[in-house]
mmCIF file of C-alpha atoms in Angstrom:
data_model
loop_
_atom_site.group_PDB
_atom_site.id
_atom_site.type_symbol
_atom_site.label_atom_id
_atom_site.label_comp_id
_atom_site.label_asym_id
_atom_site.label_seq_id
_atom_site.Cartn_x
_atom_site.Cartn_y
_atom_site.Cartn_z
ATOM 1 C CA PHE A 1 62.287 67.862 106.423
ATOM 2 C CA PRO A 2 62.163 70.696 108.955
ATOM 3 C CA GLU A 3 62.357 69.670 112.588
ATOM 4 C CA MET A 4 59.102 69.961 114.521
ATOM 5 C CA GLN A 5 59.066 73.048 116.747
ATOM 6 C CA SER A 6 58.614 72.475 120.466
ATOM 7 C CA ASN A 7 57.165 74.789 123.057
ATOM 8 C CA PRO A 8 59.901 76.969 124.511
ATOM 9 C CA LYS A 9 60.835 76.807 128.176
ATOM 10 C CA LEU A 10 61.041 79.981 130.243
ATOM 11 C CA VAL A 11 63.523 79.646 133.105
ATOM 12 C CA LEU A 12 64.720 82.062 135.788
ATOM 13 C CA VAL A 13 68.537 82.055 135.659
ATOM 14 C CA GLN A 14 69.294 85.049 137.914
ATOM 15 C CA GLY A 15 67.333 86.520 140.806
ATOM 16 C CA ALA A 16 64.189 85.188 142.494
ATOM 17 C CA LEU A 17 60.464 85.123 141.880
ATOM 18 C CA ASN A 18 59.969 87.155 145.072
ATOM 19 C CA VAL A 19 61.585 90.440 144.100
ATOM 20 C CA VAL A 20 62.327 93.772 145.730
ATOM 21 C CA MET A 21 62.331 97.166 144.076
ATOM 22 C CA LYS A 22 65.355 97.928 141.823
ATOM 23 C CA GLN A 23 66.258 94.245 141.612
ATOM 24 C CA ASN A 24 67.600 92.725 138.373
ATOM 25 C CA VAL A 25 66.357 89.360 137.125
ATOM 26 C CA THR A 26 67.357 87.350 134.052
ATOM 27 C CA LEU A 27 65.063 85.016 132.138
ATOM 28 C CA SER A 28 66.115 82.376 129.620
ATOM 29 C CA CYS A 29 63.815 81.300 126.793
ATOM 30 C CA LEU A 30 64.709 78.292 124.621
ATOM 31 C CA SER A 31 62.895 75.968 122.258
ATOM 32 C CA GLU A 32 64.865 72.707 122.317
ATOM 33 C CA SER A 33 63.675 71.483 118.929
ATOM 34 C CA GLY A 34 63.142 73.318 115.684
ATOM 35 C CA SER A 35 65.205 74.727 112.839
ATOM 36 C CA PRO A 36 66.828 78.124 113.452
ATOM 37 C CA PRO A 37 66.745 81.025 112.992
ATOM 38 C CA VAL A 38 64.160 81.666 115.680
ATOM 39 C CA ARG A 39 62.694 84.832 117.142
ATOM 40 C CA TYR A 40 61.962 84.896 120.873
ATOM 41 C CA THR A 41 59.523 87.432 122.295
ATOM 42 C CA LEU A 42 58.975 88.072 126.000
ATOM 43 C CA PHE A 43 55.524 89.095 127.227
ATOM 44 C CA ARG A 44 54.282 90.502 130.527
ATOM 45 C CA HIS A 45 50.516 90.267 130.999
ATOM 46 C CA ASN A 46 50.243 89.561 127.242
ATOM 47 C CA GLN A 47 52.105 92.802 126.433
ATOM 48 C CA GLN A 48 55.390 92.588 124.552
ATOM 49 C CA VAL A 49 58.430 93.498 126.651
ATOM 50 C CA SER A 50 61.370 92.579 124.416
ATOM 51 C CA ALA A 51 62.353 90.399 121.434
ATOM 52 C CA LEU A 52 65.600 88.686 120.390
ATOM 53 C CA ASN A 53 66.651 86.724 117.289
ATOM 54 C CA ARG A 54 68.804 83.600 117.480
ATOM 55 C CA SER A 55 70.518 81.960 114.522
ATOM 56 C CA ASP A 56 71.444 78.854 116.507
ATOM 57 C CA MET A 57 70.074 76.750 119.359
ATOM 58 C CA THR A 58 71.253 79.075 122.126
ATOM 59 C CA PRO A 59 68.742 80.565 124.546
ATOM 60 C CA ALA A 60 67.523 84.123 124.447
ATOM 61 C CA LEU A 61 68.403 85.917 127.696
ATOM 62 C CA PHE A 62 66.185 88.752 128.898
ATOM 63 C CA THR A 63 67.425 90.938 131.765
ATOM 64 C CA LEU A 64 64.801 93.010 133.552
ATOM 65 C CA THR A 65 64.914 95.631 136.289
ATOM 66 C CA ILE A 66 61.984 95.722 138.694
ATOM 67 C CA SER A 67 61.429 99.468 138.926
ATOM 68 C CA SER A 68 57.710 99.618 139.783
ATOM 69 C CA ALA A 69 54.778 97.444 140.851
ATOM 70 C CA SER A 70 53.728 97.153 137.198
ATOM 71 C CA ASP A 71 56.915 95.165 136.459
ATOM 72 C CA VAL A 72 55.758 92.143 138.474
ATOM 73 C CA GLY A 73 53.173 89.567 137.512
ATOM 74 C CA GLU A 74 53.034 86.858 134.852
ATOM 75 C CA TYR A 75 55.712 86.487 132.141
ATOM 76 C CA LYS A 76 55.715 84.210 129.095
ATOM 77 C CA CYS A 77 57.847 83.897 125.988
ATOM 78 C CA LYS A 78 57.003 82.984 122.407
ATOM 79 C CA ALA A 79 59.211 81.211 119.868
ATOM 80 C CA GLU A 80 58.663 81.800 116.130
ATOM 81 C CA TYR A 81 60.529 80.090 113.281
ATOM 82 C CA ASN A 82 60.695 81.471 109.758
ATOM 83 C CA ILE A 83 59.248 78.234 108.398
ATOM 84 C CA SER A 84 56.417 78.323 110.912
ATOM 85 C CA SER A 85 53.060 79.852 110.248
ATOM 86 C CA GLY A 86 52.774 80.844 113.886
ATOM 87 C CA GLY A 87 54.578 80.542 117.166
ATOM 88 C CA LYS A 88 54.474 78.563 120.357
ATOM 89 C CA TYR A 89 54.267 79.856 123.904
ATOM 90 C CA SER A 90 56.227 78.827 126.962
ATOM 91 C CA ASN A 91 55.234 78.110 130.504
ATOM 92 C CA SER A 92 54.604 81.186 132.667
ATOM 93 C CA LEU A 93 56.642 82.624 135.541
ATOM 94 C CA HIS A 94 55.018 84.840 138.114
ATOM 95 C CA PHE A 95 56.984 87.548 139.956
ATOM 96 C CA THR A 96 55.772 88.912 143.288
ATOM 97 C CA LEU A 97 56.958 92.199 144.764
ATOM 98 C CA ILE A 98 57.937 91.970 148.417
ATOM 99 C CA GLU A 99 57.950 95.092 150.581
ATOM 100 C CA PRO A 100 59.651 95.795 153.906
ATOM 101 C CA ILE A 101 57.550 95.705 157.039
ATOM 102 C CA SER A 102 56.861 98.690 159.242
ATOM 103 C CA LYS A 103 57.716 98.833 162.932
ATOM 104 C CA PRO A 104 55.229 96.584 164.757
ATOM 105 C CA VAL A 105 53.016 97.972 167.511
ATOM 106 C CA LEU A 106 52.668 96.031 170.769
ATOM 107 C CA SER A 107 49.466 96.668 172.720
ATOM 108 C CA SER A 108 47.041 95.206 175.251
ATOM 109 C CA PRO A 109 43.393 95.901 176.114
ATOM 110 C CA THR A 110 44.528 96.725 179.641
ATOM 111 C CA SER A 111 47.594 98.459 180.971
ATOM 112 C CA GLN A 112 46.929 97.492 184.595
ATOM 113 C CA ALA A 113 46.999 94.002 186.016
ATOM 114 C CA LYS A 114 47.152 92.236 189.337
ATOM 115 C CA LYS A 115 48.564 88.905 190.457
ATOM 116 C CA GLY A 116 46.421 85.981 189.368
ATOM 117 C CA GLN A 117 45.041 87.790 186.304
ATOM 118 C CA ASN A 118 45.042 86.657 182.658
ATOM 119 C CA VAL A 119 46.118 89.314 180.114
ATOM 120 C CA THR A 120 46.717 89.448 176.360
ATOM 121 C CA LEU A 121 49.352 91.084 174.170
ATOM 122 C CA SER A 122 48.855 91.902 170.470
ATOM 123 C CA CYS A 123 51.591 92.625 167.920
ATOM 124 C CA LEU A 124 50.838 94.073 164.474
ATOM 125 C CA SER A 125 52.903 95.477 161.607
ATOM 126 C CA GLU A 126 50.532 97.511 159.428
ATOM 127 C CA ASN A 127 52.721 97.517 156.288
ATOM 128 C CA GLY A 128 54.833 94.946 154.487
ATOM 129 C CA SER A 129 54.393 91.863 152.349
ATOM 130 C CA LEU A 130 52.586 88.886 153.820
ATOM 131 C CA PRO A 131 53.129 86.486 155.452
ATOM 132 C CA ILE A 132 54.630 88.180 158.516
ATOM 133 C CA THR A 133 56.221 86.256 161.383
ATOM 134 C CA TYR A 134 55.996 87.584 164.961
ATOM 135 C CA LEU A 135 57.895 86.680 168.113
ATOM 136 C CA PHE A 136 57.235 87.940 171.676
ATOM 137 C CA PHE A 137 59.827 88.728 174.344
ATOM 138 C CA LYS A 138 59.998 89.693 177.987
ATOM 139 C CA GLY A 139 63.275 91.483 178.401
ATOM 140 C CA THR A 140 65.589 89.438 176.171
ATOM 141 C CA GLN A 141 63.825 86.132 176.770
ATOM 142 C CA ASN A 142 61.557 84.612 174.134
ATOM 143 C CA ILE A 143 58.149 83.858 175.714
ATOM 144 C CA SER A 144 56.223 82.300 172.812
ATOM 145 C CA PRO A 145 56.617 80.199 169.669
ATOM 146 C CA GLN A 146 56.818 82.315 166.528
ATOM 147 C CA LYS A 147 53.460 83.098 164.938
ATOM 148 C CA THR A 148 53.206 83.421 161.148
ATOM 149 C CA MET A 149 50.219 85.461 160.000
ATOM 150 C CA GLN A 150 48.941 84.962 156.442
ATOM 151 C CA LYS A 151 46.485 87.871 156.794
ATOM 152 C CA ARG A 152 46.873 91.478 157.924
ATOM 153 C CA GLU A 153 45.932 90.746 161.521
ATOM 154 C CA ALA A 154 47.672 90.900 164.868
ATOM 155 C CA ALA A 155 49.473 88.004 166.496
ATOM 156 C CA VAL A 156 48.088 87.510 170.015
ATOM 157 C CA ILE A 157 49.469 85.728 173.066
ATOM 158 C CA PHE A 158 47.859 85.073 176.453
ATOM 159 C CA LEU A 159 49.777 85.610 179.693
ATOM 160 C CA PHE A 160 49.108 84.757 183.329
ATOM 161 C CA ILE A 161 50.375 87.308 185.821
ATOM 162 C CA ASP A 162 51.732 85.056 188.535
ATOM 163 C CA SER A 163 54.218 87.251 190.377
ATOM 164 C CA LEU A 164 55.763 90.701 190.468
ATOM 165 C CA SER A 165 58.460 89.489 188.049
ATOM 166 C CA ASP A 166 55.760 89.310 185.346
ATOM 167 C CA PHE A 167 55.525 93.121 185.368
ATOM 168 C CA GLY A 168 58.684 93.577 183.260
ATOM 169 C CA THR A 169 59.049 95.118 179.800
ATOM 170 C CA TYR A 170 57.531 93.216 176.899
ATOM 171 C CA LYS A 171 58.443 93.564 173.204
ATOM 172 C CA CYS A 172 57.747 91.805 169.938
ATOM 173 C CA LYS A 173 59.633 91.557 166.661
ATOM 174 C CA ALA A 174 58.364 91.068 163.101
ATOM 175 C CA ASN A 175 59.939 89.972 159.837
ATOM 176 C CA ASN A 176 58.904 88.790 156.387
ATOM 177 C CA SER A 177 60.668 87.556 153.251
ATOM 178 C CA PHE A 178 62.216 90.964 152.597
ATOM 179 C CA PRO A 179 65.953 90.521 153.278
ATOM 180 C CA ASN A 180 67.502 91.974 156.447
ATOM 181 C CA ASN A 181 64.281 93.587 157.598
ATOM 182 C CA THR A 182 63.597 92.548 161.210
ATOM 183 C CA LYS A 183 61.778 95.263 163.168
ATOM 184 C CA TYR A 184 61.189 95.508 166.940
ATOM 185 C CA SER A 185 58.180 97.064 168.626
ATOM 186 C CA ASN A 186 57.913 99.616 171.378
ATOM 187 C CA GLY A 187 58.266 98.345 174.936
ATOM 188 C CA PHE A 188 55.087 97.628 176.905
ATOM 189 C CA ASN A 189 54.741 97.427 180.687
ATOM 190 C CA PHE A 190 51.829 96.349 182.825
ATOM 191 C CA THR A 191 51.348 98.403 185.974
ATOM 192 C CA LEU A 192 50.217 96.823 189.222
ATOM 193 C CA ALA A 193 46.548 97.521 189.873
ATOM 194 C CA GLU A 194 45.706 98.605 193.418
ATOM 195 C CA GLU A 195 43.776 95.870 195.155
ATOM 196 C CA ARG A 196 40.834 97.044 197.215
ATOM 197 C CA SER A 197 40.747 96.016 200.848
ATOM 198 C CA HIS A 198 37.948 93.606 201.826
ATOM 199 C CA SER A 199 36.950 96.030 204.604
ATOM 200 C CA GLN A 200 36.400 98.920 202.193
ATOM 201 C CA PRO A 201 32.799 97.950 201.202
ATOM 202 C CA LEU A 202 31.885 97.581 204.897
ATOM 203 C CA ILE A 203 33.372 100.970 205.791
ATOM 204 C CA ILE A 204 31.529 102.600 202.908
ATOM 205 C CA SER A 205 28.243 100.967 203.971
ATOM 206 C CA LEU A 206 28.656 102.075 207.586
ATOM 207 C CA GLY A 207 29.466 105.581 206.459
ATOM 208 C CA LEU A 208 26.311 105.742 204.338
ATOM 209 C CA ILE A 209 24.178 104.462 207.254
ATOM 210 C CA LEU A 210 25.685 107.068 209.572
ATOM 211 C CA LEU A 211 25.066 109.804 206.995
ATOM 212 C CA LEU A 212 21.439 108.746 206.616
ATOM 213 C CA LEU A 213 20.993 108.770 210.411
ATOM 214 C CA ILE A 214 22.396 112.305 210.613
ATOM 215 C CA ILE A 215 20.121 113.485 207.788
ATOM 216 C CA GLY A 216 17.166 111.775 209.448
ATOM 217 C CA PHE A 217 17.950 113.368 212.795
ATOM 218 C CA ALA A 218 18.285 116.778 211.143
ATOM 219 C CA LEU A 219 14.893 116.388 209.451
ATOM 220 C CA ALA A 220 13.273 115.234 212.688
ATOM 221 C CA ILE A 221 14.309 118.323 214.682
ATOM 222 C CA PRO A 222 11.616 120.728 213.414
ATOM 223 C CA PHE A 223 8.839 118.132 213.453
ATOM 224 C CA PHE A 224 9.375 116.103 216.602
ATOM 225 C CA ILE A 225 12.127 117.367 218.866
ATOM 226 C CA ILE A 226 11.179 121.069 218.899
ATOM 227 C CA PRO A 227 7.437 120.405 219.519
ATOM 228 C CA LEU A 228 8.300 117.980 222.338
ATOM 229 C CA TYR A 229 10.631 120.532 223.875
ATOM 230 C CA LYS A 230 7.943 123.222 223.751
ATOM 231 C CA ALA A 231 5.331 120.867 225.184
ATOM 232 C CA SER A 232 7.514 120.103 228.170
ATOM 233 C CA GLU A 233 7.895 123.783 229.124
#
C-alpha cells in the first residue's frame, strides 16, 4: 500500500526572515512521509516561483535572491506525488525587507534657554525600517536610556538646565535591524537667553510717565501758559 502523504515542511536553511536588498536565502521543502517521486513547487503570494522533482526522500532546496520589494512576503511550498490526486501545502514563511535608516535630525522647540528652565530635545530618522532605537548624548556622555520607537515618530527627552555646563553640544544616534547602520545626528546647542533686569520694567514705566508729562506740558503751552503770560503784562 502506498504510504500516506504528509504536509511538507518549509524551513529557512540559509539567511534570515528579515532581509536586505541583494541578499540570498535558501529554503528547504520536505514531506517526511509519502512514496517518491515527488514534485515540490514553491509559491510566493500564491504565484509559482520554482519547482523541483525528487526521486527520493531528500528535500528540495530553493535559493532566492531578494532583488526588489516584490520578492518579500509570504512563501509556501506544495508537495505532489504521482499516486496522489492532488498535493499538500506547507506552513508559510514571511520575509520582511529591512532598509537602512537616514541620518536623524535633532531639534528643540527653543534654541535659547536660561538656568532653571525645562527644555525638550527630539530625535527623528525619517527613513528606514521600524522599529528604530534612539540614544541621546551630551558630548560623549549618554544622557538617557535608549528609546525604541515602533512608529515613525520622534524620540523625546526632557532636560533641566541647571548650570552653564548644560549648554554643551547635544547629539543623538539611531539604528535599526539593518546591519552596521548606526547614524548620528547634527549637533545642537542651546544659547543662554539674556535675563531681563528687575529694574527694567520700573525704568520703562518712569520713562513713559516722563514722556507723558512732557507731551502734556507741550500741549498746555498754547492754552494756559501763553494766555496767563499775556494777562500778566
